[in-house]
Amino acid sequence: MLALASGYTFVARAFAYDVKKTTELIEAAIKHKGLAFIDILQPCPTYNDINTNEWYRQRVYNLDIDYAVKSEDDVQKKLDAAIDLSRQTDKIPIGIFYQNELEPTFEARISDNIPNYPAVNPASQKIEDNGLSITSTDSFINSLTV
C-alpha cells in the first residue's frame, strides 16, 4: 500500500518459490515505463519455522484479473482495487496489483521543465545562472493551485 501511496505506477507481489511467476513479474517491471515496485515474499528456510514455504503455498493465489489502467476513468477504480488487495490477510494475492502506463514518466516530466534533459548528461547540465535557478517552477506552482 505504501508503494501505491508513493506514486509507483507498477505494483506487484511475487512468491520467491514460484520462480516462473517471479521471473515474469520482474521482466514486466523492467519493461514498465515508470516507477516499479515488487514485494517478493521470501521465506527463510534457516531461521523462520513459522512462515515456511508450505505456509505460504497454502495462502498465496494468483491474481487473474487485469489491474492495468486502460483510461483516465479507470485510475481511481484500479487504485482502490489494488489497495483492497494489499489489505487481505487470510489469503495472499500474487501478481500485478496496479499498472498505469498513462502516467507520464519521471523523464517526461523533467523534460517538460528542462527541454534539453534527454540530450545532455544530467551531471553536465547547467542548473543555475549566477546563483539563480534556470528551471521554471511556474507549471508546478500552477498545478498546486486549487
Short mmCIF file of C-alpha atoms in Angstrom, two decimals:
data_model
loop_
_atom_site.label_atom_id
_atom_site.label_comp_id
_atom_site.label_asym_id
_atom_site.label_seq_id
_atom_site.Cartn_x
_atom_site.Cartn_y
_atom_site.Cartn_z
CA MET A 1 0.00 0.00 0.00
CA LEU A 2 2.93 2.34 0.68
CA ALA A 3 4.15 1.89 -2.91
CA LEU A 4 0.73 2.93 -4.22
CA ALA A 5 0.62 5.96 -1.95
CA SER A 6 4.16 6.88 -3.03
CA GLY A 7 3.19 7.10 -6.69
CA TYR A 8 4.57 3.88 -8.12
CA THR A 9 2.89 3.13 -11.45
CA PHE A 10 3.61 -0.61 -11.33
CA VAL A 11 2.99 -2.53 -8.11
CA ALA A 12 3.17 -6.31 -7.83
CA ARG A 13 3.80 -9.11 -5.35
CA ALA A 14 5.65 -12.35 -6.02
CA PHE A 15 6.42 -15.54 -4.10
CA ALA A 16 10.12 -16.49 -4.34
CA TYR A 17 9.41 -20.23 -4.57
CA ASP A 18 7.25 -19.63 -7.66
CA VAL A 19 10.27 -18.91 -9.82
CA LYS A 20 8.40 -18.76 -13.14
CA LYS A 21 5.85 -16.20 -11.92
CA THR A 22 8.52 -14.18 -10.08
CA THR A 23 10.62 -14.06 -13.26
CA GLU A 24 7.61 -12.90 -15.30
CA LEU A 25 6.86 -10.14 -12.80
CA ILE A 26 10.47 -8.92 -12.72
CA GLU A 27 10.53 -8.81 -16.53
CA ALA A 28 7.23 -6.89 -16.60
CA ALA A 29 8.56 -4.43 -14.01
CA ILE A 30 11.75 -3.84 -16.00
CA LYS A 31 9.77 -3.26 -19.22
CA HIS A 32 7.32 -0.91 -17.49
CA LYS A 33 7.84 2.75 -18.38
CA GLY A 34 7.69 4.26 -14.94
CA LEU A 35 8.46 3.53 -11.31
CA ALA A 36 8.02 -0.17 -10.47
CA PHE A 37 7.85 -1.97 -7.13
CA ILE A 38 7.67 -5.72 -6.46
CA ASP A 39 7.11 -7.12 -2.97
CA ILE A 40 8.78 -10.56 -3.05
CA LEU A 41 7.72 -12.95 -0.31
CA GLN A 42 10.87 -14.87 0.67
CA PRO A 43 10.52 -17.39 3.49
CA CYS A 44 13.81 -18.04 5.24
CA PRO A 45 14.46 -21.82 5.30
CA THR A 46 17.02 -21.49 8.10
CA TYR A 47 15.56 -19.18 10.75
CA ASN A 48 11.83 -18.95 10.06
CA ASP A 49 9.93 -22.02 11.28
CA ILE A 50 6.53 -20.27 11.19
CA ASN A 51 6.15 -18.64 7.76
CA THR A 52 7.62 -21.54 5.81
CA ASN A 53 7.36 -22.41 2.14
CA GLU A 54 4.38 -24.67 2.94
CA TRP A 55 2.70 -21.93 4.99
CA TYR A 56 2.91 -19.53 2.04
CA ARG A 57 1.83 -22.15 -0.51
CA GLN A 58 -1.41 -22.67 1.44
CA ARG A 59 -2.16 -18.94 1.35
CA VAL A 60 -0.88 -17.45 -1.91
CA TYR A 61 -3.05 -17.28 -5.01
CA ASN A 62 -2.52 -15.81 -8.47
CA LEU A 63 -4.46 -12.74 -9.47
CA ASP A 64 -6.38 -13.47 -12.64
CA ILE A 65 -7.94 -10.03 -13.03
CA ASP A 66 -6.40 -7.31 -15.19
CA TYR A 67 -5.40 -4.43 -12.93
CA ALA A 68 -3.85 -2.34 -15.72
CA VAL A 69 -5.26 1.16 -16.16
CA LYS A 70 -6.74 1.50 -19.65
CA SER A 71 -8.21 5.01 -19.43
CA GLU A 72 -8.21 8.02 -17.13
CA ASP A 73 -11.61 6.88 -15.81
CA ASP A 74 -10.00 3.62 -14.59
CA VAL A 75 -7.32 5.20 -12.39
CA GLN A 76 -9.25 5.61 -9.13
CA LYS A 77 -11.16 2.34 -9.51
CA LYS A 78 -7.97 0.33 -10.15
CA LEU A 79 -6.12 2.15 -7.36
CA ASP A 80 -8.91 1.35 -4.88
CA ALA A 81 -8.91 -2.30 -6.00
CA ALA A 82 -5.14 -2.52 -5.52
CA ILE A 83 -5.39 -1.04 -2.03
CA ASP A 84 -8.11 -3.56 -1.13
CA LEU A 85 -5.90 -6.41 -2.37
CA SER A 86 -2.95 -5.20 -0.31
CA ARG A 87 -5.07 -5.37 2.85
CA GLN A 88 -6.01 -9.04 2.51
CA THR A 89 -4.70 -11.17 5.36
CA ASP A 90 -6.35 -14.59 5.09
CA LYS A 91 -5.18 -15.23 1.52
CA ILE A 92 -2.17 -13.55 -0.08
CA PRO A 93 -2.55 -12.40 -3.69
CA ILE A 94 0.47 -12.53 -6.00
CA GLY A 95 0.70 -10.86 -9.38
CA ILE A 96 0.29 -7.33 -10.68
CA PHE A 97 -1.83 -5.20 -8.33
CA TYR A 98 -1.65 -1.97 -10.30
CA GLN A 99 -0.17 -0.83 -13.59
CA ASN A 100 -0.64 2.63 -15.08
CA GLU A 101 1.07 3.33 -18.41
CA LEU A 102 -0.92 6.56 -18.85
CA GLU A 103 1.05 8.45 -16.19
CA PRO A 104 3.99 10.39 -17.67
CA THR A 105 7.39 9.04 -16.66
CA PHE A 106 9.82 10.95 -14.47
CA GLU A 107 11.97 11.68 -17.53
CA ALA A 108 8.99 13.10 -19.44
CA ARG A 109 8.03 15.36 -16.54
CA ILE A 110 11.62 16.57 -16.14
CA SER A 111 11.83 17.20 -19.92
CA ASP A 112 8.80 19.48 -19.65
CA ASN A 113 10.81 21.78 -17.36
CA ILE A 114 14.28 21.17 -18.79
CA PRO A 115 13.91 20.80 -22.57
CA ASN A 116 17.47 19.56 -23.23
CA TYR A 117 17.33 16.96 -20.43
CA PRO A 118 17.43 13.85 -22.69
CA ALA A 119 20.17 15.26 -24.92
CA VAL A 120 22.70 16.26 -22.26
CA ASN A 121 24.16 14.15 -19.48
CA PRO A 122 22.36 15.34 -16.29
CA ALA A 123 25.67 15.79 -14.46
CA SER A 124 26.83 18.21 -17.19
CA GLN A 125 23.66 20.30 -17.34
CA LYS A 126 23.66 23.88 -16.20
CA ILE A 127 21.23 24.30 -13.29
CA GLU A 128 21.89 27.89 -12.26
CA ASP A 129 22.94 31.25 -13.62
CA ASN A 130 24.77 33.44 -11.10
CA GLY A 131 23.08 31.61 -8.23
CA LEU A 132 19.57 31.75 -9.74
CA SER A 133 17.76 28.62 -10.88
CA ILE A 134 17.26 28.36 -14.63
CA THR A 135 14.35 25.94 -14.18
CA SER A 136 10.88 27.43 -14.22
CA THR A 137 8.65 26.30 -11.38
CA ASP A 138 5.57 28.01 -12.82
CA SER A 139 3.92 24.80 -14.09
CA PHE A 140 4.50 23.09 -10.73
CA ILE A 141 3.09 26.02 -8.74
CA ASN A 142 0.11 26.25 -11.11
CA SER A 143 -0.62 22.53 -10.62
CA LEU A 144 -0.98 23.17 -6.86
CA THR A 145 -3.47 25.99 -7.32
CA VAL A 146 -6.92 24.96 -6.14
#
